[in-house]
Coordinates of C-alpha atoms in Angstrom, one line a residue:
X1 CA 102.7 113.4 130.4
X2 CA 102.5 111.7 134.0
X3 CA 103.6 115.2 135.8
X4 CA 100.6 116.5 134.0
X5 CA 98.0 114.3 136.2
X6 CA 98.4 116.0 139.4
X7 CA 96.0 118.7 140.2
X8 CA 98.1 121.8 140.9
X9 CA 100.3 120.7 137.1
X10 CA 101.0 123.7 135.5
X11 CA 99.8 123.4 131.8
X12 CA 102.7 122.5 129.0
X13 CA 103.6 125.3 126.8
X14 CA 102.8 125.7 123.3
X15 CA 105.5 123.6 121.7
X16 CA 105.7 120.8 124.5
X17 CA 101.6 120.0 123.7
X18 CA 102.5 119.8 120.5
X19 CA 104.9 117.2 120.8
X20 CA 102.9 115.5 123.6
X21 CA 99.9 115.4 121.2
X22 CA 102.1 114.2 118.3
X23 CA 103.4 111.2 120.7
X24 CA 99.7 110.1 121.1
X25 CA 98.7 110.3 117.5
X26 CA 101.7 107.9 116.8
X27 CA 101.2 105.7 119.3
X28 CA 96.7 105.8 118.7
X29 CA 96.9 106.6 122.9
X30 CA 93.4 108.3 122.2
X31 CA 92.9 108.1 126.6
X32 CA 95.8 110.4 127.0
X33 CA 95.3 112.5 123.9
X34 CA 91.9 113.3 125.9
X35 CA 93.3 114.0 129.0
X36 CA 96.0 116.2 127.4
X37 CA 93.3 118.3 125.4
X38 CA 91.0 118.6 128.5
X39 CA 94.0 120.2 130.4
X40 CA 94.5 122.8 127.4
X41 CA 90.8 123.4 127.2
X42 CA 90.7 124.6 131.2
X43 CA 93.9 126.6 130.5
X44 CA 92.3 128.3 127.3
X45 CA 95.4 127.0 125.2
X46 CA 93.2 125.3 123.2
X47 CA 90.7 128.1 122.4
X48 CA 93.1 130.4 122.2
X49 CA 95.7 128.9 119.7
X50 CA 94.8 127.6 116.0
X51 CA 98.7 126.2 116.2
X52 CA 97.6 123.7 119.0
X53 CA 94.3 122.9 117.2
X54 CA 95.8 121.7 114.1
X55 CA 98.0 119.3 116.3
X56 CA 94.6 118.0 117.9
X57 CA 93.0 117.8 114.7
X58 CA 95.9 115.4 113.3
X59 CA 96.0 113.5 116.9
X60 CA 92.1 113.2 116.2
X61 CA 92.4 111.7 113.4
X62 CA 95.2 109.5 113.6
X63 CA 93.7 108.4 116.5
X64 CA 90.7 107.0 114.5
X65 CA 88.1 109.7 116.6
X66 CA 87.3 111.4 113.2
X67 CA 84.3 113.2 115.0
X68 CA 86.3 114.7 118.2
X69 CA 88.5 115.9 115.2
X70 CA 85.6 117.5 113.2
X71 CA 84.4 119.0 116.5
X72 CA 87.8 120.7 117.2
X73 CA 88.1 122.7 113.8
X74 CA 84.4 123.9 114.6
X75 CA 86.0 125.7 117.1
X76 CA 88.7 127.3 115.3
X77 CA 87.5 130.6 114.9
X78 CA 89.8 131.1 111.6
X79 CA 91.2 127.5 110.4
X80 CA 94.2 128.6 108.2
X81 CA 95.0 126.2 105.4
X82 CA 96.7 124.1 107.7
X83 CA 93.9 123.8 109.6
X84 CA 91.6 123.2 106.6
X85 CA 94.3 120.3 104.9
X86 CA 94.7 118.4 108.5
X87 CA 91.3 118.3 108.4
X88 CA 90.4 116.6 104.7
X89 CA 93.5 114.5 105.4
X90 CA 92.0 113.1 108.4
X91 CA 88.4 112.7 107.3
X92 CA 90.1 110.7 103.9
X93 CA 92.4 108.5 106.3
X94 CA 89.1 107.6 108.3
X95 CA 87.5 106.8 105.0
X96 CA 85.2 109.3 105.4
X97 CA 85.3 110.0 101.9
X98 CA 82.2 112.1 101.1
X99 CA 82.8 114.5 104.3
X100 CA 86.6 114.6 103.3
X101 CA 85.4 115.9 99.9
X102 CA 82.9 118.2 101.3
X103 CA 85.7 119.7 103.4
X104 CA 87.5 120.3 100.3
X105 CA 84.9 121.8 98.4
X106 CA 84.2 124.0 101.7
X107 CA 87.9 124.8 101.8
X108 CA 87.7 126.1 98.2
X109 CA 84.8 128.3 98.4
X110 CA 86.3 129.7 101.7
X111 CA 88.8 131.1 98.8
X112 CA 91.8 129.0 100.8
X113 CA 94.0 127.5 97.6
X114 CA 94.5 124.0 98.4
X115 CA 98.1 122.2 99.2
X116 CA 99.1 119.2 97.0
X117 CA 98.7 117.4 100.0
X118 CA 94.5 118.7 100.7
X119 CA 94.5 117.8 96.7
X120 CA 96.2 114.3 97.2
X121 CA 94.1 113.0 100.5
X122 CA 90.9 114.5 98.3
X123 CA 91.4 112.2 95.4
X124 CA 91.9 109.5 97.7
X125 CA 88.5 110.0 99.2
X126 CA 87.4 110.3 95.4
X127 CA 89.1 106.7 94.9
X128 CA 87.6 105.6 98.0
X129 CA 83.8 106.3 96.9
X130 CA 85.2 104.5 93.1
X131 CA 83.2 107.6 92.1
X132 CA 84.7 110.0 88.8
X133 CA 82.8 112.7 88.8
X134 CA 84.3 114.4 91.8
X135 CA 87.5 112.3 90.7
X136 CA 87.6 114.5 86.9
X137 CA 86.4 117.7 89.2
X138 CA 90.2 117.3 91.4
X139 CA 92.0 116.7 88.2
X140 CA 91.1 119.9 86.6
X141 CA 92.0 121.3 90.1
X142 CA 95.1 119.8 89.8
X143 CA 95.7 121.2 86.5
X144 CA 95.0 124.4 87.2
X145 CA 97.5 124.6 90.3
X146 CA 100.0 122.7 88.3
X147 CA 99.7 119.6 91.0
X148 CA 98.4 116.5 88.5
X149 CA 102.1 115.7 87.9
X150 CA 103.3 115.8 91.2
X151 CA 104.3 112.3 92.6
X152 CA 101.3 111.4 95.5
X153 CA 98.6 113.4 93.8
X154 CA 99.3 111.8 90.4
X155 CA 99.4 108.2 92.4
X156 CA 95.7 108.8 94.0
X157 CA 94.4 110.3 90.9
X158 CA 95.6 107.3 88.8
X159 CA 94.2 104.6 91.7
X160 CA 90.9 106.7 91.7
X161 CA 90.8 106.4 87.9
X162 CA 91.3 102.9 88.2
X163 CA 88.7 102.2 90.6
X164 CA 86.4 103.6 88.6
X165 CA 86.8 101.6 85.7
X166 CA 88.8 104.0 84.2
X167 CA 91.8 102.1 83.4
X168 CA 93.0 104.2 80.1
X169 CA 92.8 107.7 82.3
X170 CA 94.3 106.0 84.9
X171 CA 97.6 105.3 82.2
X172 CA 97.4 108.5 80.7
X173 CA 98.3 110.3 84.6
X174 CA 100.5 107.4 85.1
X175 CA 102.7 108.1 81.9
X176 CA 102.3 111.8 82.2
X177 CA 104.4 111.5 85.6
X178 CA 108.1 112.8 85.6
X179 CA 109.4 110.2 88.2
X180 CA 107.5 107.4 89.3
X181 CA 108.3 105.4 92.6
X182 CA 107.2 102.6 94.7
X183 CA 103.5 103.7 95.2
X184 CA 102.9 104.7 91.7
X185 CA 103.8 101.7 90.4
X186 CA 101.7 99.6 92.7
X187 CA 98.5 102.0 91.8
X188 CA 98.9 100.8 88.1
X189 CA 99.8 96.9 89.2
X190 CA 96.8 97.2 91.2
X191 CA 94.5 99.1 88.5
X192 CA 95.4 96.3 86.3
X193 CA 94.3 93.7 88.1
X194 CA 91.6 94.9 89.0
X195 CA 90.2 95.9 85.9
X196 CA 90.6 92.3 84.7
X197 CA 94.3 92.9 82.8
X198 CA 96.2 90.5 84.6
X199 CA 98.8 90.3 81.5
X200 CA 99.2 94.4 81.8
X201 CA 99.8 93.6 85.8
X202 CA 102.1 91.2 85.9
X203 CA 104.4 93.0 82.8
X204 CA 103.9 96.5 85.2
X205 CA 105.6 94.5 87.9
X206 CA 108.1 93.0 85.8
X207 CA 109.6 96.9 84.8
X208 CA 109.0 97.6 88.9
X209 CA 110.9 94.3 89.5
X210 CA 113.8 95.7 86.6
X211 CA 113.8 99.3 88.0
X212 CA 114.5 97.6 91.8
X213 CA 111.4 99.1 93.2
X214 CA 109.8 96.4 94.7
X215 CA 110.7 96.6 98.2
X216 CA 109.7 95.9 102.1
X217 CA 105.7 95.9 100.7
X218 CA 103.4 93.3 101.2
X219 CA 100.7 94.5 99.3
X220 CA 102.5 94.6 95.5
X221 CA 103.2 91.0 96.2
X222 CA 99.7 90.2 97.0
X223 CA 98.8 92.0 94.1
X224 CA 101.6 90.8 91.8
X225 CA 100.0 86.5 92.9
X226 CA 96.6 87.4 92.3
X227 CA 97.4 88.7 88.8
X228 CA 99.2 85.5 88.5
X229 CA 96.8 83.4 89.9
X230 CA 94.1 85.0 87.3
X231 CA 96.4 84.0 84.6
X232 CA 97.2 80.4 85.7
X233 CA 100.5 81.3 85.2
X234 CA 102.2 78.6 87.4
X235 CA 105.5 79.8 86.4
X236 CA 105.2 83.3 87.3
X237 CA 104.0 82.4 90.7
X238 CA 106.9 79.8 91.6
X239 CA 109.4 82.5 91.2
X240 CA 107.3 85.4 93.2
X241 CA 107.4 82.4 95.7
X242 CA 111.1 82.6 95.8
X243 CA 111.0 86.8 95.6
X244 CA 108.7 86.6 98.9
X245 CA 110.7 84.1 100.7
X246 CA 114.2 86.5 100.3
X247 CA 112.0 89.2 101.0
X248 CA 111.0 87.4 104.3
X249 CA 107.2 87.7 104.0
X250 CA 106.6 83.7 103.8
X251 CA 104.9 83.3 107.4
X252 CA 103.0 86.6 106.8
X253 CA 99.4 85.9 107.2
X254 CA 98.3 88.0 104.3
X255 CA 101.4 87.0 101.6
X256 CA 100.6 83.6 102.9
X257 CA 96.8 83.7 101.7
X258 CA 97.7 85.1 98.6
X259 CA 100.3 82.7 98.0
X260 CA 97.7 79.9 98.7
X261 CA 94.8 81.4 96.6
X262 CA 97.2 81.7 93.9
X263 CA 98.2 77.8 93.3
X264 CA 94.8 76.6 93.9
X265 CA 94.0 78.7 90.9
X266 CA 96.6 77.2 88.8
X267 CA 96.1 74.3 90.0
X268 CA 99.2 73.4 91.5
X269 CA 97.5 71.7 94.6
X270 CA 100.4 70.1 96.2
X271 CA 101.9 73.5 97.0
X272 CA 99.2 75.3 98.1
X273 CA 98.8 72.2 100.5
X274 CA 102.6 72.9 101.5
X275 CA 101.9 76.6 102.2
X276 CA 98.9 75.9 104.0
X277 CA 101.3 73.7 106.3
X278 CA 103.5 75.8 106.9
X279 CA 102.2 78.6 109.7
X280 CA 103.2 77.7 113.1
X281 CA 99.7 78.9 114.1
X282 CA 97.6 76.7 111.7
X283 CA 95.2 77.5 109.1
X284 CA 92.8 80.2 108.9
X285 CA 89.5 80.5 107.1
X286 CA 90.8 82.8 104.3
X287 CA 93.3 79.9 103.4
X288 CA 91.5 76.5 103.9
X289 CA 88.9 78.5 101.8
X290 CA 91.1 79.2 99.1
X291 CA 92.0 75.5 99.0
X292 CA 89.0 73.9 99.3
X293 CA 87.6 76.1 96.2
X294 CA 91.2 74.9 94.4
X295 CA 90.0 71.4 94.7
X296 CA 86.6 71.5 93.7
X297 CA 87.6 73.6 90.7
X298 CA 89.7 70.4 89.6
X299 CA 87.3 68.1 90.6
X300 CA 89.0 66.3 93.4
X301 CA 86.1 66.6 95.9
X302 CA 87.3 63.8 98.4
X303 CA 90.3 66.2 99.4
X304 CA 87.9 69.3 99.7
X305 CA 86.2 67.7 102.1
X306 CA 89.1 66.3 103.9
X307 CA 90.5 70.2 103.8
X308 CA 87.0 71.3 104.9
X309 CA 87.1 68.6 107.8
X310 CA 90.7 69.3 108.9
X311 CA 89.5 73.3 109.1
X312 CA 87.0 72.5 111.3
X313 CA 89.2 70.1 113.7
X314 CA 91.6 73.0 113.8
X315 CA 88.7 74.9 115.4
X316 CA 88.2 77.8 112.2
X317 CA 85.0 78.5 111.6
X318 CA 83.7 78.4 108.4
X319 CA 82.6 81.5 106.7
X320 CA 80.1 82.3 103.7
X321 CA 82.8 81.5 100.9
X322 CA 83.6 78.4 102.6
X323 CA 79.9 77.5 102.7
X324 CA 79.8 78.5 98.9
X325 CA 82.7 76.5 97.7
X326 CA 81.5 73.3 99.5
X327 CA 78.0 73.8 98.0
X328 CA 79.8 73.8 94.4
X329 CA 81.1 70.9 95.5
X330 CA 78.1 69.2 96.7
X331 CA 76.3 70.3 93.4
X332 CA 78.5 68.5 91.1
X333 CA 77.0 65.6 90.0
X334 CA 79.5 62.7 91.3
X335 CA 78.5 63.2 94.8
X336 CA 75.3 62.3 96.9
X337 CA 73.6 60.6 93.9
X338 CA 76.5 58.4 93.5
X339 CA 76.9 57.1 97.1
X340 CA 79.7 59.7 97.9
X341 CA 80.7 59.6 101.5
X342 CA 80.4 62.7 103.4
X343 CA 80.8 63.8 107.3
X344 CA 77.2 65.0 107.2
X345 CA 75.5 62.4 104.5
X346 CA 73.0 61.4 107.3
X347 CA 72.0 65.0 108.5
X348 CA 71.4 66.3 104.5
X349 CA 69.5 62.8 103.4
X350 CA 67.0 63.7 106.5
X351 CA 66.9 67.2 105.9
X352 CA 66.1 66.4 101.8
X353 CA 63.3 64.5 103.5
X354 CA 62.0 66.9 105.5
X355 CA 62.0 69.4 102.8
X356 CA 59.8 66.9 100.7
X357 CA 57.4 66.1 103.1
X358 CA 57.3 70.1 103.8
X359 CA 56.5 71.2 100.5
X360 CA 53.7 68.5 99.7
X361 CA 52.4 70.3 102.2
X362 CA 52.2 73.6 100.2
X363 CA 50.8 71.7 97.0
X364 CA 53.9 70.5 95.6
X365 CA 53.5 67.7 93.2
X366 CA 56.8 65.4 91.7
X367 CA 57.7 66.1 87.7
X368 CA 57.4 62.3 87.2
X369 CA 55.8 62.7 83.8
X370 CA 58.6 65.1 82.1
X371 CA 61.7 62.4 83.7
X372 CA 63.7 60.5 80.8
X373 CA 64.2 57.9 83.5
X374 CA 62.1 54.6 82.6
X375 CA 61.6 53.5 86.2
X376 CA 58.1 53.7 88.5
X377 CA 56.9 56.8 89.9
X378 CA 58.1 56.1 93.3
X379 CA 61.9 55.5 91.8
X380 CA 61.2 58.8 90.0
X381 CA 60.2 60.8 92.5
X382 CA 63.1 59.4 94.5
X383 CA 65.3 60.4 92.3
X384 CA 64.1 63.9 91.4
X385 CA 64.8 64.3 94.8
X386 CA 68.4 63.8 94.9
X387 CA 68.8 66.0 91.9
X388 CA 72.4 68.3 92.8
X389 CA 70.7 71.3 93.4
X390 CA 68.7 70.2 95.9
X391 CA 71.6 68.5 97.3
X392 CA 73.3 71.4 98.2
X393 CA 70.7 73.4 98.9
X394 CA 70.2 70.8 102.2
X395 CA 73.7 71.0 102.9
X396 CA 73.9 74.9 102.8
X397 CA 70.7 74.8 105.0
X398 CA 72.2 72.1 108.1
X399 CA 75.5 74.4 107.7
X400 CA 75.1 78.1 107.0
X401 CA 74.0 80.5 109.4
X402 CA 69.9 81.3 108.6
X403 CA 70.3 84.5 107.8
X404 CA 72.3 84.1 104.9
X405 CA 71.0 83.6 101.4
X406 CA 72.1 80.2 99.6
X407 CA 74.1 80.3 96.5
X408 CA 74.5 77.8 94.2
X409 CA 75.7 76.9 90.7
X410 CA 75.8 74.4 88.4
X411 CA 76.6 73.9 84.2
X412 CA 73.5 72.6 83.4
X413 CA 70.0 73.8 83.1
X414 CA 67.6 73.8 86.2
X415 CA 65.1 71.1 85.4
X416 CA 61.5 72.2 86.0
X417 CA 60.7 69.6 88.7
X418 CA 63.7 71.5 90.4
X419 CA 62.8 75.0 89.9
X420 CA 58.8 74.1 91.6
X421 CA 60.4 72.4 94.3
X422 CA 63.2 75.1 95.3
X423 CA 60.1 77.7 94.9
X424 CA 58.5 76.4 97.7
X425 CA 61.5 75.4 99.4
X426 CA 62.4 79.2 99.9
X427 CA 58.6 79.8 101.3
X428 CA 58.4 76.7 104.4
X429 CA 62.2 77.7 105.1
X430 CA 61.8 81.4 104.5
X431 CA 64.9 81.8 103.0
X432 CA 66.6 83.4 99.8
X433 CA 68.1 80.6 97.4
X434 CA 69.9 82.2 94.4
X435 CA 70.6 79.2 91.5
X436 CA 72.9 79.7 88.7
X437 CA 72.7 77.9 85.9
X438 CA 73.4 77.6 82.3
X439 CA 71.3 80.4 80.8
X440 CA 70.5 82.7 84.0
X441 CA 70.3 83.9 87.9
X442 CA 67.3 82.5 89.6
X443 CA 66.5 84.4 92.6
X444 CA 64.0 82.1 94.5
X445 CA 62.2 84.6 97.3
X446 CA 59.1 83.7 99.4
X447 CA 57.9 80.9 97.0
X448 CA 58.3 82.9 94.0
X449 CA 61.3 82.9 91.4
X450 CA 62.7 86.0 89.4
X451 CA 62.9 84.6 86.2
X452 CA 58.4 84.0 86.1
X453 CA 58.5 80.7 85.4
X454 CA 60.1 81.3 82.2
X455 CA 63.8 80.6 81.4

């Protein structure tokens, strides 16, 4: 490739582009792959032969430049089915699913019968939109050429299926296939769990497990602790702890996270606070997240907070699940209105203040006829004001960036003092405030709430 720079560099042949190009598409060296194709261009190569054009097409691609690789098969003057499956490969692994599917379809009315492999990378674009109709369309395809069985097309078709919602196609192309390996298996775990039948995804791994599938792969394990994590199955995840430390994924950033996530949803917070520990590098947002909302789900808000605190020390910055766990927190009733102790207790007392003083300004008027409470209207009103949702509401606004929208839920109903004083709180702060409570979403825009005043 260096001898190639100088000026007076004859042009490589045929077969010694090829392999030049195939070294920059593994290695993503996009600057050379450039350089390389520029040199072929002034020596008509490239023009001249659909052979080196395919190879471009797949450096393209793999080089994530998904529109350089477009623009080359524009310039084939008669793309062969090579040329026409490189190309719906590439767009698919760019997750350009709809052109990916377009290049099919314009493959097929070209009258070029589609590989197993065009079929395969076009059902994963299908799985990548989660769309069916288009998925159905490449499954009759696939019938028709007498691909739906074969290993990879039968794998994307069933993760497609599953994506969609589809979970009972999805295990009808899943037990129609011969031989299943590694990646079919994980499509179904996967489909499983993400359709919400954790019991189906962790007895799917269990027959991988017994059929000594599950390998060097991250990703089945991640799957595998969700599903257990879903199912609070404490049990199950203990001994997927022990499979991932012989497998050697432990430190793994991603295993790690899942690992995490999954004790804090069963519950088990001492070792999730012993896998937060142990990365050399410290925590990351993903898993002090995943612990704080372990905590709070359990009601043990002092740790949160500590976790929460100990993030921020560690220099991780917070980000909009973080924010939305501690304002769960913050809206459970044992906190504020009960002289809890909190970092920023001083900053979301004043800004409740401010907030008060704002909206009297816009007409509001305290509830102090419909409170139980038998106290003055002073203590009323002073007490309406440190109601939990408002609470957290403060806290999200002293801590979230402004242009996200506050989310907050509680168990009980949104008293009506409440609900007119968020109103107005989203018009002087300009800002979207979505409260969940007992019977319904209230979507609180510009002063106004979705629900009309009536819930």
């Amino acid at each position: 490739m260096e001898k190639l720079r100088g000026q007076n560099a004859r042009p490589p042949n045929a077969a010694a582009a090829a392999s030049l190009l195939q070294s920059c598409g593994r290695t993503g060296d996009l600057r050379r792959g450039r350089a390389l194709h520029a040199r072929l261009l002034l020596s008509g190569a490239a023009a001249a032969s659909t052979f080196l054009a395919n190879h471009l097409i797949t450096m393209y691609s793999h080089c994530a430049d998904a529109a350089s690789a477009v623009s080359v098969f524009g310039a084939v003057p008669r793309p062969n089915l090579v040329s026409w499956t490189t190309l719906v490969s590439g767009l698919a692994q760019n997750s350009m699913h709809r052109d990916a599917l377009a290049a099919f379809a314009a493959m097929r009315r070209e009258g070029v019968t589609p590989t197993e492999f065009a079929l395969s990378s076009a059902a994963r674009a299908a799985a990548g939109l989660a769309d069916a109709r288009p998925g159905a369309q490449l499954h009759c395809v696939g019938v028709r050429l007498g691909f739906d069985t074969e290993l990879f097309v039968a794998s994307n078709l069933a993760d497609m299926y599953s994506r969609c919602g589809l979970l009972c196609e999805a295990c009808r192309v899943f037990d129609q296939m011969p031989h299943k390996d590694a990646v079919a298996w994980t499509a179904m775990i996967d489909g499983y769990a993400k359709n919400g039948s954790l019991q189906e995804s962790v007895l799917a791994f269990r027959d991988m497990r017994r059929l000594g599938l599950v390998g060097a792969d991250q990703h089945i394990f991640c799957t595998a602790l969700s599903a257990s994590g879903g199912l609070k199955d404490g049990w199950l995840g203990r001994s997927l702890h022990c499979c991932i430390i012989k497998a050697g994924f432990e430190l793994e950033t991603v295993v790690r996270n899942a690992l995490l996530d999954m004790y804090a949803k069963s519950g088990d917070l001492e070792n999730a606070s012993r896998v937060a520990k142990i990365d050399p590098g410290g925590w990351n947002v993903v898993s002090g997240t995943s612990l704080i909302d372990g905590y709070i789900e359990i009601d043990r808000v002092e740790e949160a907070l500590e976790t929460y605190t100990e993030l921020r020390r560690q220099g991780v910055e917070p980000n909009e699940f973080t924010f939305s766990s501690m304002i769960k927190g913050c809206a459970m009733q044992a906190l504020l209105e009960q002289d809890w102790s909190h970092p920023q207790q001083e900053q979301i007392y004043k800004k409740l203040e401010e907030l008060s003083e704002r909206i009297k300004e816009e007409g509001y008027v305290p509830d102090t006829i419909s409170s139980p409470v038998n106290l003055e209207d002073i203590a009323k009103e002073r007490l309406l004001r440190y109601h939990s949702e408002r609470i957290a509401v403060a806290f999200a606004l002293i801590s979230m960036p402004a242009t996200k929208p506050i989310i907050v839920k509680k168990n009980l109903r949104i008293c009506t003092d409440c609900h007119s004083a968020l109103k107005l709180i989203s018009k002087v702060e300009s800002r979207d405030i979505i409260v969940r409570d007992n019977s319904r979403f209230h979507h609180f825009v510009r002063g106004r709430c979705s629900c009309g005043d009536y819930w």
